[in-house]
mmCIF file with all atom_site columns, C-alpha atoms and ligand atoms in Angstrom:
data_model
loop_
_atom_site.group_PDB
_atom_site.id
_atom_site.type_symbol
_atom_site.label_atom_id
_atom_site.label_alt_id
_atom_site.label_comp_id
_atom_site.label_asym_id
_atom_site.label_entity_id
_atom_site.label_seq_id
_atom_site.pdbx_PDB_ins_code
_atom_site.Cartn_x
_atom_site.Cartn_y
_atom_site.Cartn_z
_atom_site.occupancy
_atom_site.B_iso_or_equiv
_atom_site.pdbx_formal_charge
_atom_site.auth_seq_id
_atom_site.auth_comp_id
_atom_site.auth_asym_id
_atom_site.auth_atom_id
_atom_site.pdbx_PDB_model_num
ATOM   1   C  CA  . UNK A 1 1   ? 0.000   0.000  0.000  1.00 61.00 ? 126  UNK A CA  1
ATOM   2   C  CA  . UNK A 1 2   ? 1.324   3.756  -1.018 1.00 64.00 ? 127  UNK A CA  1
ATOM   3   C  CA  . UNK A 1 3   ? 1.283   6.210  1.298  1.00 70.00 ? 128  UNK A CA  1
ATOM   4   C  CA  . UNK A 1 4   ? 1.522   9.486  0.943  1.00 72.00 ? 129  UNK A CA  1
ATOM   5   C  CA  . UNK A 1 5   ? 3.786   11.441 3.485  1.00 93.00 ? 130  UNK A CA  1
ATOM   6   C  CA  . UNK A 1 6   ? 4.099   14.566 1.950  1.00 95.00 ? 131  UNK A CA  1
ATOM   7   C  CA  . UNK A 1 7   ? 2.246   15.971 -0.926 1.00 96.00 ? 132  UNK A CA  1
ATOM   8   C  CA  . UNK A 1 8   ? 2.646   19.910 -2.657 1.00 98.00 ? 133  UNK A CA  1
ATOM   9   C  CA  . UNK A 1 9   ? -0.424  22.531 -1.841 1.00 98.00 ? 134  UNK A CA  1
ATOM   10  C  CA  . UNK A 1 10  ? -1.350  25.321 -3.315 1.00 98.00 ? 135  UNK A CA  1
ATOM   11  C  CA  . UNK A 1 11  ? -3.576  27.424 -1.681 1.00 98.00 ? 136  UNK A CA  1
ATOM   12  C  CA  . UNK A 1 12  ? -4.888  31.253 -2.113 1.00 98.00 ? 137  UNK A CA  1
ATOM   13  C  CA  . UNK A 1 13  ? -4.546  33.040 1.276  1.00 98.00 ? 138  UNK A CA  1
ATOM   14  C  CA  . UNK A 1 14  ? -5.789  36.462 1.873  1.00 98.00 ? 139  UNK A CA  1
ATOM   15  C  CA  . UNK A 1 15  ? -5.451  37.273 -2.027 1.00 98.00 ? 140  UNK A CA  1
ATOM   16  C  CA  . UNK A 1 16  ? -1.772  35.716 -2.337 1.00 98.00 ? 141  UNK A CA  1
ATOM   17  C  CA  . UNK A 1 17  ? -1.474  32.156 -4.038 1.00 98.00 ? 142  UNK A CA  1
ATOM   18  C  CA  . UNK A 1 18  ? 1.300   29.631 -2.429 1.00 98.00 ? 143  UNK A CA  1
ATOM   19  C  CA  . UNK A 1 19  ? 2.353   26.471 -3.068 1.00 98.00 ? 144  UNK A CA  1
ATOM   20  C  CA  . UNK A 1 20  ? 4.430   24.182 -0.426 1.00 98.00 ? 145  UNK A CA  1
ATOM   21  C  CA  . UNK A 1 21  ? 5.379   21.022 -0.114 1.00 98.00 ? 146  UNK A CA  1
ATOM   22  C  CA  . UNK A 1 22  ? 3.611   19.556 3.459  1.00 98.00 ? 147  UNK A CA  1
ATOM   23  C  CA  . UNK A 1 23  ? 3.404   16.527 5.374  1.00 97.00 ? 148  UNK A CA  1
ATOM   24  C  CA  . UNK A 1 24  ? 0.344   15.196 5.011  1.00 96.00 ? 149  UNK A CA  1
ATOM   25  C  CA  . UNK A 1 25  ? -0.459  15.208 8.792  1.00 96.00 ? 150  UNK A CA  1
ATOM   26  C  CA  . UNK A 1 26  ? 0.635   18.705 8.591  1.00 97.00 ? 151  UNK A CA  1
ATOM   27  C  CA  . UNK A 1 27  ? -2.574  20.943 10.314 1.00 98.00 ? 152  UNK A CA  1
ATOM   28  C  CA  . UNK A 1 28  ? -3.376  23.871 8.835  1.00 98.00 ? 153  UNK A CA  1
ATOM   29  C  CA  . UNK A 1 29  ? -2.924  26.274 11.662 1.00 98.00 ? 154  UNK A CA  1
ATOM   30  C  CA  . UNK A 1 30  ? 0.621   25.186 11.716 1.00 98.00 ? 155  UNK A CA  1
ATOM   31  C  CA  . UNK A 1 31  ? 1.413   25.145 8.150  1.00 98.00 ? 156  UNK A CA  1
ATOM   32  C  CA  . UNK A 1 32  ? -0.574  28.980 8.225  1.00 98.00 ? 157  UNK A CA  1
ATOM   33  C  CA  . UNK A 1 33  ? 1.895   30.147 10.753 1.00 98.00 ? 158  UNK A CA  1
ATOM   34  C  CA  . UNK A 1 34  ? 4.807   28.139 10.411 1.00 98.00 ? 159  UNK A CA  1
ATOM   35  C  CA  . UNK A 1 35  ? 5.416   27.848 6.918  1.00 98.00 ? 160  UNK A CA  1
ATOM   36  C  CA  . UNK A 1 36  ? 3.405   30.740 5.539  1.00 98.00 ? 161  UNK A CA  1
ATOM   37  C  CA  . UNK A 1 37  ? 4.403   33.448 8.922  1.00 98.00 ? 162  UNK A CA  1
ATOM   38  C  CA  . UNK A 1 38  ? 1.047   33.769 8.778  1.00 98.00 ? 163  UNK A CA  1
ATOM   39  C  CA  . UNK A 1 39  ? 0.658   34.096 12.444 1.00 98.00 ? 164  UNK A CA  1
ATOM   40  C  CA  . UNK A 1 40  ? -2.287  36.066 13.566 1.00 98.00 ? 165  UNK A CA  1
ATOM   41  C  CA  . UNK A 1 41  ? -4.538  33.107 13.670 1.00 98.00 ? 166  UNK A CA  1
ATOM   42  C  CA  . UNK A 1 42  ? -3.724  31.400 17.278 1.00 98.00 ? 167  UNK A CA  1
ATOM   43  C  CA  . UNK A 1 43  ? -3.880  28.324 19.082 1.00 98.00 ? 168  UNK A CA  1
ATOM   44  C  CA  . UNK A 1 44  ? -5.308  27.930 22.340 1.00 97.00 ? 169  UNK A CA  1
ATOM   45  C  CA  . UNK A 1 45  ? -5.396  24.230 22.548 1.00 97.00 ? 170  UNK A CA  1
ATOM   46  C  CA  . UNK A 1 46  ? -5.318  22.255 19.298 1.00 89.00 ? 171  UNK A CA  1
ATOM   47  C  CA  . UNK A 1 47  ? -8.218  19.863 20.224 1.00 96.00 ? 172  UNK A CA  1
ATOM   48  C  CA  . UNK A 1 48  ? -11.195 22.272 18.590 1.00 97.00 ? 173  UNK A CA  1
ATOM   49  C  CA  . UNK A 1 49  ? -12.856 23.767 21.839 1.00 97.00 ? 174  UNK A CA  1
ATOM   50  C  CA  . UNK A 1 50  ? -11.342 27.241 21.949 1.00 98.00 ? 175  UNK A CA  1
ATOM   51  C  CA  . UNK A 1 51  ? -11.258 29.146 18.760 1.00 98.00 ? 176  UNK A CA  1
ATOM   52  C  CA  . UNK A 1 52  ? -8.917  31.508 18.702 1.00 98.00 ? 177  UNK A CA  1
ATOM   53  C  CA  . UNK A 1 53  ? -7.423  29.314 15.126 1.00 98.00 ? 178  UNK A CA  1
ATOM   54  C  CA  . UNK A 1 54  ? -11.305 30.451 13.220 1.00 98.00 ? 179  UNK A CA  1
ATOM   55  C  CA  . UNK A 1 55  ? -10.327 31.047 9.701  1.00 98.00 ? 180  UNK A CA  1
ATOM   56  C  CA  . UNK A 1 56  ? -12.646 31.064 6.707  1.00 98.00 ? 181  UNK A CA  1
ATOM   57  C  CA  . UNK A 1 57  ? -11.402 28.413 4.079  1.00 98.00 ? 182  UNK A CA  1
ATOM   58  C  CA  . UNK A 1 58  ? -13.915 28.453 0.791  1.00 98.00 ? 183  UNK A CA  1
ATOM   59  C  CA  . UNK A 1 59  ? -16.416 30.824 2.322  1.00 98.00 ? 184  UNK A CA  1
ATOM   60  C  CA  . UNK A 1 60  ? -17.155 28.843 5.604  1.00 98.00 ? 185  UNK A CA  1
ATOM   61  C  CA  . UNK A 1 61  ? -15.677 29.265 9.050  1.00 98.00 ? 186  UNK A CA  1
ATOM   62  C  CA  . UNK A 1 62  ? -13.234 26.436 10.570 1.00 98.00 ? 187  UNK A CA  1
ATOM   63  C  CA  . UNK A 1 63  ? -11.192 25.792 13.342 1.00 98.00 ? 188  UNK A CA  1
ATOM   64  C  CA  . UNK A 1 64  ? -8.050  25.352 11.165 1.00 98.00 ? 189  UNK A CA  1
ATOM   65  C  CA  . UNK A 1 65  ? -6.295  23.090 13.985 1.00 98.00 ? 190  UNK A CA  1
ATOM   66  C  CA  . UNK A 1 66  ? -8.930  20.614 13.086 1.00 98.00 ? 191  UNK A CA  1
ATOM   67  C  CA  . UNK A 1 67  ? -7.988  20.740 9.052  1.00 98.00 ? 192  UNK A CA  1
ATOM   68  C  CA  . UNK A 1 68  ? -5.248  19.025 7.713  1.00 98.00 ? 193  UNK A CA  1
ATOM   69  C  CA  . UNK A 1 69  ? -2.896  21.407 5.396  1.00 98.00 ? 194  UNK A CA  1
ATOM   70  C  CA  . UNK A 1 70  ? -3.241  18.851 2.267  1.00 98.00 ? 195  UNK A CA  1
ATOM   71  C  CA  . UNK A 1 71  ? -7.231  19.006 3.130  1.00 98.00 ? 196  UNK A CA  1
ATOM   72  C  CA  . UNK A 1 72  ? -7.036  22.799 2.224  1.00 98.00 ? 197  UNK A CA  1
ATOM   73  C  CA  . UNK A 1 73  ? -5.180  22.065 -1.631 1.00 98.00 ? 198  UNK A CA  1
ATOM   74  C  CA  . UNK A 1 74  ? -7.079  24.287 -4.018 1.00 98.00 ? 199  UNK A CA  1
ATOM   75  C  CA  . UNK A 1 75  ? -8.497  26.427 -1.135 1.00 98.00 ? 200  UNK A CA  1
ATOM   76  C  CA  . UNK A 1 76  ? -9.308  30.315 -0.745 1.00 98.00 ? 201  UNK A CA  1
ATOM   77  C  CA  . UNK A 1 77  ? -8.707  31.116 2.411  1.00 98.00 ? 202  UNK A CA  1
ATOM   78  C  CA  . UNK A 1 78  ? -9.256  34.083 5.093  1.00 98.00 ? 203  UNK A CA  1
ATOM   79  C  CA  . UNK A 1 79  ? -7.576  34.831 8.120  1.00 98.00 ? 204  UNK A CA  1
ATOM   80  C  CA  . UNK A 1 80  ? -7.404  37.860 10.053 1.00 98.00 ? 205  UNK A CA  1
ATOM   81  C  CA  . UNK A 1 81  ? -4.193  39.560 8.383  1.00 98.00 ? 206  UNK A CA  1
ATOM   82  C  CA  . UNK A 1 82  ? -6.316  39.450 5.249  1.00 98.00 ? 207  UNK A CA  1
ATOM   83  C  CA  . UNK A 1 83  ? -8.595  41.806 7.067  1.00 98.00 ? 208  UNK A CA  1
ATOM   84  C  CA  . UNK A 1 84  ? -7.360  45.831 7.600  1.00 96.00 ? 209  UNK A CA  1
ATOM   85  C  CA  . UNK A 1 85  ? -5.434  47.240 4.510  1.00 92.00 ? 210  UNK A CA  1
ATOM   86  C  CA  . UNK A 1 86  ? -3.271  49.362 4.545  1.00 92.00 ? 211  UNK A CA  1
ATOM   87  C  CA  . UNK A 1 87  ? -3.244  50.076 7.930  1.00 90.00 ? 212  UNK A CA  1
ATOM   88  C  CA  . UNK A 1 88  ? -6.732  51.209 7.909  1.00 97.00 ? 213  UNK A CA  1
ATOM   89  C  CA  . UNK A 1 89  ? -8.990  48.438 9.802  1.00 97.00 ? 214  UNK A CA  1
ATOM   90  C  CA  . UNK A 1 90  ? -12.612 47.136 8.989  1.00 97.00 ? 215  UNK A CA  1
ATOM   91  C  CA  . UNK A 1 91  ? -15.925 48.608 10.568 1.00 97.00 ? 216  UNK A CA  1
ATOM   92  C  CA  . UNK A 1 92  ? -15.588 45.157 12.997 1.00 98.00 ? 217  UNK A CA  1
ATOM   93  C  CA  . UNK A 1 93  ? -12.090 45.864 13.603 1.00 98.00 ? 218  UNK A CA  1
ATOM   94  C  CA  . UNK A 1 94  ? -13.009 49.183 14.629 1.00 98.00 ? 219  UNK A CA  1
ATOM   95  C  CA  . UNK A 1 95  ? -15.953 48.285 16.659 1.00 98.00 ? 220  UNK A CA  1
ATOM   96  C  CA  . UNK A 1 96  ? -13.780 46.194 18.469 1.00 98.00 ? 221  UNK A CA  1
ATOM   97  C  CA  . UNK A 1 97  ? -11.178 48.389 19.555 1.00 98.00 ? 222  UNK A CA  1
ATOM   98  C  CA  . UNK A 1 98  ? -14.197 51.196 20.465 1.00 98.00 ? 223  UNK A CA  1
ATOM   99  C  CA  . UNK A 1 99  ? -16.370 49.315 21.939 1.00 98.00 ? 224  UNK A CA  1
ATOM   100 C  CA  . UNK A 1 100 ? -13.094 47.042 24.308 1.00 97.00 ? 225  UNK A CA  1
ATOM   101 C  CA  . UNK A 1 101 ? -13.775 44.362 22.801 1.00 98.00 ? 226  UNK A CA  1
ATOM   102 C  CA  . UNK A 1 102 ? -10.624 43.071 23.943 1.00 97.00 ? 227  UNK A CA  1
ATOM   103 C  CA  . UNK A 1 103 ? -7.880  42.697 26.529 1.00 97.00 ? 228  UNK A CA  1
ATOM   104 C  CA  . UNK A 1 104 ? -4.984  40.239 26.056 1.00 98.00 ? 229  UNK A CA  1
ATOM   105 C  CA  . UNK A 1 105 ? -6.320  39.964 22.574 1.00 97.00 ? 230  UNK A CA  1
ATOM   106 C  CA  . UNK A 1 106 ? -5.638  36.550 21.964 1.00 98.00 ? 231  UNK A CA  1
ATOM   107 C  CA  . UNK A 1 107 ? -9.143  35.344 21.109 1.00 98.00 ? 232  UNK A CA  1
ATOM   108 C  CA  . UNK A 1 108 ? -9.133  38.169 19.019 1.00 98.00 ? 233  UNK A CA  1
ATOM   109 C  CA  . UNK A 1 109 ? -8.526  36.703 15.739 1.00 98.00 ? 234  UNK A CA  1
ATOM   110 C  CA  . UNK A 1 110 ? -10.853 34.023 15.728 1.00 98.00 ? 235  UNK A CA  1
ATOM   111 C  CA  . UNK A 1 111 ? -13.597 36.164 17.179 1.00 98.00 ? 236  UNK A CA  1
ATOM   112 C  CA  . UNK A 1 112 ? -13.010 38.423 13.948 1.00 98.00 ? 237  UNK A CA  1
ATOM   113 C  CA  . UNK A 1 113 ? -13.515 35.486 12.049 1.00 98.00 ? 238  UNK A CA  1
ATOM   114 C  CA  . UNK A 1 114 ? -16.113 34.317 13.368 1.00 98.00 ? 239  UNK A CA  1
ATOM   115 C  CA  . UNK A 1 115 ? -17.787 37.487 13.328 1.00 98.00 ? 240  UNK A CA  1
ATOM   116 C  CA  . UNK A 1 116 ? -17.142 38.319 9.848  1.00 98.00 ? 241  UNK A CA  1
ATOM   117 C  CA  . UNK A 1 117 ? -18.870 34.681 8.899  1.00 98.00 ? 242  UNK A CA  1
ATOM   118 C  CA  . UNK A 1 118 ? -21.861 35.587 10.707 1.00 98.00 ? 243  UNK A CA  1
ATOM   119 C  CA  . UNK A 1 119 ? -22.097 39.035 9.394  1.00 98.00 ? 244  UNK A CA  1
ATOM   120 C  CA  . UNK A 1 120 ? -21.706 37.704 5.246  1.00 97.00 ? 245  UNK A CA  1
ATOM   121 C  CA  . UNK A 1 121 ? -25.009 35.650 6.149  1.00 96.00 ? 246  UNK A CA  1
ATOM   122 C  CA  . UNK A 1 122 ? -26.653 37.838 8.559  1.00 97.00 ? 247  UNK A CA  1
ATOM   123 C  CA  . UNK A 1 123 ? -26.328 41.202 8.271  1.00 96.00 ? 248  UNK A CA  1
ATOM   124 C  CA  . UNK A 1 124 ? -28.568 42.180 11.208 1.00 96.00 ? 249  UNK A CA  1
ATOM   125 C  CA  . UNK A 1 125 ? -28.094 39.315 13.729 1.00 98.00 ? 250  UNK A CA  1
ATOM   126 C  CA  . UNK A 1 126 ? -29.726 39.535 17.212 1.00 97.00 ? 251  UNK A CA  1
ATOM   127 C  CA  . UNK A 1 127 ? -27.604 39.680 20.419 1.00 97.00 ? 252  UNK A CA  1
ATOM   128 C  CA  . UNK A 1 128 ? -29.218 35.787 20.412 1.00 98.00 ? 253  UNK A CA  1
ATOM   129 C  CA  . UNK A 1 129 ? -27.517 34.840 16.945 1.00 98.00 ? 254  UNK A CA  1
ATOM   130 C  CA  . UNK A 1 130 ? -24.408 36.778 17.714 1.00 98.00 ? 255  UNK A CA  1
ATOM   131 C  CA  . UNK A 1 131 ? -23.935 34.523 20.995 1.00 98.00 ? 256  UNK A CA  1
ATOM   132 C  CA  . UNK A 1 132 ? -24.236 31.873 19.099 1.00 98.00 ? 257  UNK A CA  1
ATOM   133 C  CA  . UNK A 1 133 ? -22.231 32.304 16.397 1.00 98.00 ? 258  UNK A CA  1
ATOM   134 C  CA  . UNK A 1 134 ? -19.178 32.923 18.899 1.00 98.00 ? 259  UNK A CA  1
ATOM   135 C  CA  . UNK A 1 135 ? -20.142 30.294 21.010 1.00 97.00 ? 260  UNK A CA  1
ATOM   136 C  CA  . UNK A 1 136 ? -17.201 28.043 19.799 1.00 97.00 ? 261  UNK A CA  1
ATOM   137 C  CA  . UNK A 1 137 ? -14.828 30.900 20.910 1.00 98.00 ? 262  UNK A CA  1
ATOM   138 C  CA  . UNK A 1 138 ? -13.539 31.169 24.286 1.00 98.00 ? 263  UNK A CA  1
ATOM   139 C  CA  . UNK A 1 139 ? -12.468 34.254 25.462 1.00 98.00 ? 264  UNK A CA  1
ATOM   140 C  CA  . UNK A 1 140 ? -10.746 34.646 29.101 1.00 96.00 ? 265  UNK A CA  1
ATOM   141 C  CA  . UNK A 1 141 ? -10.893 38.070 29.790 1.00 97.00 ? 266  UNK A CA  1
ATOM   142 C  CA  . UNK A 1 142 ? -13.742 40.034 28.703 1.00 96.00 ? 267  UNK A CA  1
ATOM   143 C  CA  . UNK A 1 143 ? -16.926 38.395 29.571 1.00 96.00 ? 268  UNK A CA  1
ATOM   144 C  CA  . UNK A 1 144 ? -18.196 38.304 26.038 1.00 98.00 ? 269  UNK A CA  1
ATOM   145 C  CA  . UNK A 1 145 ? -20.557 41.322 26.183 1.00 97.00 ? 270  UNK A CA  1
ATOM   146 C  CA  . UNK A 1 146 ? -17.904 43.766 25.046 1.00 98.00 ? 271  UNK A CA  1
ATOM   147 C  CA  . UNK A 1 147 ? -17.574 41.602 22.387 1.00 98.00 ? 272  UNK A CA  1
ATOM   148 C  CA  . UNK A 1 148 ? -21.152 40.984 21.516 1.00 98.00 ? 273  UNK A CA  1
ATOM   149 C  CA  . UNK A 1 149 ? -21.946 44.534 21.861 1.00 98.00 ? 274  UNK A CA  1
ATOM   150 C  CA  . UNK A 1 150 ? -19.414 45.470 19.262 1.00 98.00 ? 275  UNK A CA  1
ATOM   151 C  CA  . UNK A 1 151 ? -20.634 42.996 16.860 1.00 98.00 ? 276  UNK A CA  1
ATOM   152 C  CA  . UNK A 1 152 ? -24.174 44.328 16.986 1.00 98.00 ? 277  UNK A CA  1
ATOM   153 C  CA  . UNK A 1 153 ? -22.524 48.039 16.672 1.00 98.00 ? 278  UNK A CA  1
ATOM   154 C  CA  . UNK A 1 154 ? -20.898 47.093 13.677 1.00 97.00 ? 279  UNK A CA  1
ATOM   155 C  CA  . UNK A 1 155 ? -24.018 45.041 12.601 1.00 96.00 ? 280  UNK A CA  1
ATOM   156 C  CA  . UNK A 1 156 ? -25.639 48.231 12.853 1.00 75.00 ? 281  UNK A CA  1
HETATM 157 S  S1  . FES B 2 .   ? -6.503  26.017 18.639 1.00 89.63 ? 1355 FES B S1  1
HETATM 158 FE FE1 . FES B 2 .   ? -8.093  25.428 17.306 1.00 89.63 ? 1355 FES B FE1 1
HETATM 159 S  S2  . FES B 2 .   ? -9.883  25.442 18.497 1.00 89.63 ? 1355 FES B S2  1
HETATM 160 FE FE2 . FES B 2 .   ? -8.276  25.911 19.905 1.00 89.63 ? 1355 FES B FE2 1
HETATM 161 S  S1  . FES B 2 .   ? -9.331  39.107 25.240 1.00 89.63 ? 1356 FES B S1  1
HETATM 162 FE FE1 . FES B 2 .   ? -8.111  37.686 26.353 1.00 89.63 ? 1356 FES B FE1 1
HETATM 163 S  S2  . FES B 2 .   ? -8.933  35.761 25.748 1.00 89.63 ? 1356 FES B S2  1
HETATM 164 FE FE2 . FES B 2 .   ? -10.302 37.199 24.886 1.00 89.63 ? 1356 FES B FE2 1
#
């Protein structure tokens, strides 16, 4: 039996196409920040229950340390650095940082995501469909309303 151990990607990132050569048990938020620097997308614990690795891959949101790399081979892909340009941040971004969204930020990135995904499909989402559309984010720090409360603001 063949098996494959490594196998070449390409894969469109934030508007810039790569191709690498991975291991196939590569995950994707490694081969995102390791291979591509692409670091703002975290990891909290690797096993799916935090969020803080959301990405969009094809239009719909994932918790890239539950992807393989070679599972993303043709993708388009999102991530938060894909998000401000230059230097001027979205309407979410911004709601976030007026409404302290934040502290140690480092749910951040996958809240954005997330965020964003529910925003594309609902573009008025109650405080209700905003909860739930975060609920597979975990933040520490702020107790969530901040958060939900600049969602709705940029919502709005
Ligand atoms: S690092 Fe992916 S869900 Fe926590
Ligand atoms: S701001 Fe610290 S984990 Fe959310």
């Amino acid at each position: 039996m063949d098996v494959v151990s490594r196998k070449t990607i390409t894969v469109t990132v934030n508007g810039d196409s790569y191709e690498r050569e991975v291991d196939a048990r590569r995950l994707l938020i490694h081969f995102l920040r390791d291979d591509l620097d692409l670091t703002g997308s975290h990891i909290g614990c690797d096993t799916g229950n935090c969020g803080a690795c959301s990405i969009v891959v094809d239009g719909v949101l994932v918790k890239s340390c539950m992807m393989l790399a070679i599972q993303a081979d043709g993708a388009t892909i999102e991530t938060v650095e894909g998000m401000a340009r230059d230097g001027e941040l979205t309407t979410l971004q911004q709601s976030f940082s007026d409404h302290h969204a934040l502290q140690c930020g480092y749910c951040t990135p996958g809240m954005l995501m997330s965020a964003t995904a529910l925003l594309r499909t609902n573009s008025h989402p109650s405080e209700d469909e905003i909860r739930k559309a975060i609920q597979g984010n975990i933040c520490r720090c702020t107790g969530y309303i901040n958060i939900v409360e600049a969602i709705k603001a940029a919502a709005g």
